[in-house]
Coordinates of N, CA and C in Angstrom, one line a residue:
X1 N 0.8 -1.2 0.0 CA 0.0 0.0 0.0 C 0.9 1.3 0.0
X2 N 2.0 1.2 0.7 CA 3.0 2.2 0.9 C 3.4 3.0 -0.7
X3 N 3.9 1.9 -1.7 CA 4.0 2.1 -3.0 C 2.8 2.8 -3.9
X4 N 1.3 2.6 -3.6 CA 0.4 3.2 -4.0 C -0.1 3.9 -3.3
X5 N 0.7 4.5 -2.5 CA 0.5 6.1 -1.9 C 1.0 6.8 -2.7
X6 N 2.8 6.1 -2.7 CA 3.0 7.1 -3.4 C 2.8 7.0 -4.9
X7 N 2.1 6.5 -5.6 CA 1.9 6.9 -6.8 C 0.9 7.5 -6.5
X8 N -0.3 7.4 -6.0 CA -0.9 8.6 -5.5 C -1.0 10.2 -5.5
X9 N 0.0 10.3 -5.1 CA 0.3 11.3 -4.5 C 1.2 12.1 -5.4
X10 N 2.0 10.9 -6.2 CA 2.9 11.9 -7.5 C 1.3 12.2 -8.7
X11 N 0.6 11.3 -8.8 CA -0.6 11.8 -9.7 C -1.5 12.8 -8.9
X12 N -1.1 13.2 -7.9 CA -2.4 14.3 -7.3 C -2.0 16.0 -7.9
X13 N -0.4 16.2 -8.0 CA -0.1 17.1 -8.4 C -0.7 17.7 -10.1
X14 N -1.6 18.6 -10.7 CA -1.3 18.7 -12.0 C -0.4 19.1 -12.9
X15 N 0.5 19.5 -12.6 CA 1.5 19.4 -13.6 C 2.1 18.2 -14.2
X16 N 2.7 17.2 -12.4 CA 3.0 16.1 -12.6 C 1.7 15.0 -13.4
X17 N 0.3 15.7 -13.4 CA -0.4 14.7 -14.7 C -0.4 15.2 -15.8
X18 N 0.1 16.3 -16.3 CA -0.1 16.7 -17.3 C 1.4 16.1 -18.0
X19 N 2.5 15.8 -16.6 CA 3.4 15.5 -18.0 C 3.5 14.4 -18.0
X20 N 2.8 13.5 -17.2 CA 2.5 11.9 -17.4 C 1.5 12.3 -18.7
X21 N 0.5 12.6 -18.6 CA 0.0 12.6 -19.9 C 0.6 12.9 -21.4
X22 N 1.2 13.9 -21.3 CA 2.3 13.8 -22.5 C 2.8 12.9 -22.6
X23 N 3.7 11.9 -22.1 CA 4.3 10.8 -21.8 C 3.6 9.8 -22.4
X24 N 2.4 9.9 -22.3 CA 1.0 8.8 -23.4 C 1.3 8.7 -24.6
X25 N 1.8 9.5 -25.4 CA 2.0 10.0 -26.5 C 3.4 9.3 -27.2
X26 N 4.2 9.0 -26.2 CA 5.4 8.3 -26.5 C 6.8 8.6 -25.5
X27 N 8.1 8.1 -25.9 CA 8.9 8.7 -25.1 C 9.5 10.0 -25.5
X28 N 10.2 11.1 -24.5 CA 10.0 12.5 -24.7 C 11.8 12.3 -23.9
X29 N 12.4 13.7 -24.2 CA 13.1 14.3 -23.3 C 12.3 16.0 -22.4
X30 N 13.6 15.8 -21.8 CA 13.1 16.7 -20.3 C 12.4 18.1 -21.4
X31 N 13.0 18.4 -22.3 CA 13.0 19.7 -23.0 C 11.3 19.6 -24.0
X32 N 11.2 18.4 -24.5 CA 9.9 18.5 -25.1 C 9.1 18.4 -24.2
X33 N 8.9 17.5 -23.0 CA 7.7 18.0 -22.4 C 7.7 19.3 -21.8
X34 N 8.9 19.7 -21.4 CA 8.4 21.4 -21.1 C 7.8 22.2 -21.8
X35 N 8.2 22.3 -23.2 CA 7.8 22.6 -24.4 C 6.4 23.0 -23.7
X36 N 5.7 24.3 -24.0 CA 3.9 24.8 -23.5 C 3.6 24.4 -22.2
X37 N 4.4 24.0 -21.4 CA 4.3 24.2 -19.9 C 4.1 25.5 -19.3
X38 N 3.5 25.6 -18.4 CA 3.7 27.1 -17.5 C 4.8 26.7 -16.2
X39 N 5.7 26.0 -16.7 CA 6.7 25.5 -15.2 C 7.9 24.8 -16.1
X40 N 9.1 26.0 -15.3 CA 10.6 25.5 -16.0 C 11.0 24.4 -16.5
X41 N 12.0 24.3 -17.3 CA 13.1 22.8 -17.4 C 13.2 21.8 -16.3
X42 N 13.9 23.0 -15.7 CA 14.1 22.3 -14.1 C 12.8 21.6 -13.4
X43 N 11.8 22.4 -13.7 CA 10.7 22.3 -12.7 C 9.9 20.8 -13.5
X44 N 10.2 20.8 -14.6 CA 9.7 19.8 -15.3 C 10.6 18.0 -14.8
X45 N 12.0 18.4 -15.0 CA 12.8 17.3 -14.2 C 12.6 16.7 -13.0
X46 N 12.3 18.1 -11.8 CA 11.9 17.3 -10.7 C 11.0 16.9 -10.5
X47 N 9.8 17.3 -11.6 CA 8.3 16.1 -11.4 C 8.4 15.0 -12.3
X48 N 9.5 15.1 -13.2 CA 10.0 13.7 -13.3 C 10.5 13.1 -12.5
X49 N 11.4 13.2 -11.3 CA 12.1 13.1 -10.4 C 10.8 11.9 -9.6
X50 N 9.8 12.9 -9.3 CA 8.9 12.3 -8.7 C 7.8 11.0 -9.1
X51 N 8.3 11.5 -10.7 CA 7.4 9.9 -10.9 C 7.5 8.7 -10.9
X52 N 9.4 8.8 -11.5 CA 10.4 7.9 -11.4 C 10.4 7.7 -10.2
X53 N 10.3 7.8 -8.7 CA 10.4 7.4 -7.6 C 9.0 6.7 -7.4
X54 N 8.0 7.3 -8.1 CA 6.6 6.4 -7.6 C 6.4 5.6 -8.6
X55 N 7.6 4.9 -9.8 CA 7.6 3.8 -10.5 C 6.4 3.8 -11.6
X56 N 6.3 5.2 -12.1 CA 5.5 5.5 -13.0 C 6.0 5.8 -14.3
X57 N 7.4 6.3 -14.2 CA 7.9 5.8 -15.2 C 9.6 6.2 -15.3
X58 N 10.0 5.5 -16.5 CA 11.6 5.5 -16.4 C 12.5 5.9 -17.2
X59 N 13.6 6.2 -17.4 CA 14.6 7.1 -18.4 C 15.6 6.2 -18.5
X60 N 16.0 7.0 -19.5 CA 17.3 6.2 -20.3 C 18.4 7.2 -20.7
X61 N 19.5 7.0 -21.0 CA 20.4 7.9 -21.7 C 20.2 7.5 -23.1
X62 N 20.4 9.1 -23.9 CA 20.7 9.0 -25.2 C 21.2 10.3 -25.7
X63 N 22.9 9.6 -26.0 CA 23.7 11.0 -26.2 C 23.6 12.0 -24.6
X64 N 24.0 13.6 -24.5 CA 23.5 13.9 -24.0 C 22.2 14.6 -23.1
X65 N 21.0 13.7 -23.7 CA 19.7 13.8 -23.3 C 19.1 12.6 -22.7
X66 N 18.3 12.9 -21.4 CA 17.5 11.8 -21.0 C 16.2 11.7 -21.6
X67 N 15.7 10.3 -21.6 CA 14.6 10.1 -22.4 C 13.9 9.6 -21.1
X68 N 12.5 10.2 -21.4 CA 11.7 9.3 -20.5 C 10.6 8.8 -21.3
X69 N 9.9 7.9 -20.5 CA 8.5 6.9 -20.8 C 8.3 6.2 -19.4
X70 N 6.9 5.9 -20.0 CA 5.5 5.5 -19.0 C 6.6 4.4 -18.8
X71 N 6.1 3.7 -17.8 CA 6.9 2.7 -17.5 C 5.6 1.6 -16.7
X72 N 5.4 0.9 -17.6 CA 4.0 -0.2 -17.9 C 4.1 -1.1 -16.6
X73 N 5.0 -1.2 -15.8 CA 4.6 -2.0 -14.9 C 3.8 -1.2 -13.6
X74 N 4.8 -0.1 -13.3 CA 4.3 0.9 -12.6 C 2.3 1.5 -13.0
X75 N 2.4 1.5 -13.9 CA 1.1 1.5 -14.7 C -0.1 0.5 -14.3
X76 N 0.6 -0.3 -14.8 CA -0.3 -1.7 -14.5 C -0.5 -2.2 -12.6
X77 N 0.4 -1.9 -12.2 CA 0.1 -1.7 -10.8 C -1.3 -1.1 -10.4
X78 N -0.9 0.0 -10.5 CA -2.1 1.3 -10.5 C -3.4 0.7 -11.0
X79 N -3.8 0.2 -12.1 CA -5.0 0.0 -12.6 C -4.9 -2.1 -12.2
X80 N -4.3 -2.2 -11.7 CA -5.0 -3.3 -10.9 C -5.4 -2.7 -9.5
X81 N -5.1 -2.3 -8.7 CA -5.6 -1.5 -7.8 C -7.0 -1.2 -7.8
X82 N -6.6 -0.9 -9.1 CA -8.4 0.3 -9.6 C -9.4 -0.7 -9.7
X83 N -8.7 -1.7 -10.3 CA -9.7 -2.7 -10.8 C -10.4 -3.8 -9.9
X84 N -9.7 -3.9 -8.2 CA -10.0 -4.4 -7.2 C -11.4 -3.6 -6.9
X85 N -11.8 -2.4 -6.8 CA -13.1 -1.6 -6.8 C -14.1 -2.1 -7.5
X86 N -13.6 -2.1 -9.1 CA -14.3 -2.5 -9.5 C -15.1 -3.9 -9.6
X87 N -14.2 -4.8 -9.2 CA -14.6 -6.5 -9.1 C -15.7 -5.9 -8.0
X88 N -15.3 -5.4 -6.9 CA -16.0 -5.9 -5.7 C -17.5 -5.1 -6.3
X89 N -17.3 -3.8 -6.8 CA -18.6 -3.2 -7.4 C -19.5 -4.0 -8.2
X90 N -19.1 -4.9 -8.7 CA -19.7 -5.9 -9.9 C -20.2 -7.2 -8.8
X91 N -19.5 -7.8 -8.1 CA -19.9 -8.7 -7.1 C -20.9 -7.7 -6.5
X92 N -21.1 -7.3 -5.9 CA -22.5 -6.1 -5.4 C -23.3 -5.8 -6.3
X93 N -23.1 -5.9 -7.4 CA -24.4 -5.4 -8.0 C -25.2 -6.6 -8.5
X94 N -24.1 -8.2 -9.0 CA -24.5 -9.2 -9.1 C -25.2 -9.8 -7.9
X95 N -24.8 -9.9 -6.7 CA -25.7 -10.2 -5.4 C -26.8 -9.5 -5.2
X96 N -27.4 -7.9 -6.0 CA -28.0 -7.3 -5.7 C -28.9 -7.6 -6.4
X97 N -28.8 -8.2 -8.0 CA -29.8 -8.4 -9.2 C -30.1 -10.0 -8.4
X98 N -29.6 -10.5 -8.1 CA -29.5 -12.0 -7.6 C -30.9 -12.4 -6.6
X99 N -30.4 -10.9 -5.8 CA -31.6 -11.3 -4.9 C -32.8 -10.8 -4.8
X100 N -32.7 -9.3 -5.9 CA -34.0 -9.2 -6.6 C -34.9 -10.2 -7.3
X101 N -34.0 -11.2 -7.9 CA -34.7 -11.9 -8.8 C -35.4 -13.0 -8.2
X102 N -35.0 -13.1 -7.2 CA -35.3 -14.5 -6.2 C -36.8 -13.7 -5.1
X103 N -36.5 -12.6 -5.0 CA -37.5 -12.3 -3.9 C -38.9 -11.4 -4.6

């Protein structure tokens, strides 16, 4: 649970979803997702800083540029999580049609 705090909590910020969202799109360096940001180079790195620590996604070297991308495990994490809600929401609504039908 500790781990999906903090991915939590790196997606609560908007900036930091706005440049995961970019990030959708494909892999970027630090300078293209700044690109139409209202928040520096720098400022753009260390909410990378922050994603990469909540395993949302990861970088590479290329030349002197880092590259980043979503990083699908950290991803898939998260939406199994989400998807624990959902099972139990479907179990409840199945027990609920279940016992409408019976009564």
């Amino acid at each position: 649970m500790a781990d999906m705090a903090r991915t939590l909590t790196a997606l609560a910020d908007p900036t930091r979803r706005r440049v995961f969202e970019r990030l959708a799109r494909g892999p970027q360096a630090v300078g293209e997702l700044a690109r139409g940001l209202p928040v520096s180079r720098p400022a753009v790195s260390q909410h990378l800083a922050v994603l990469k620590a909540a395993g949302l996604v990861t970088d590479r070297a290329e030349g002197t540029r880092r590259i980043y991308q979503i990083d699908p495990n950290g991803l898939g994490a998260l939406g199994a999580w989400l998807d624990r809600f959902w099972d139990e929401a479907l179990a409840a609504f199945k027990e609920e049609t279940e016992r409408g039908s019976r009564g």
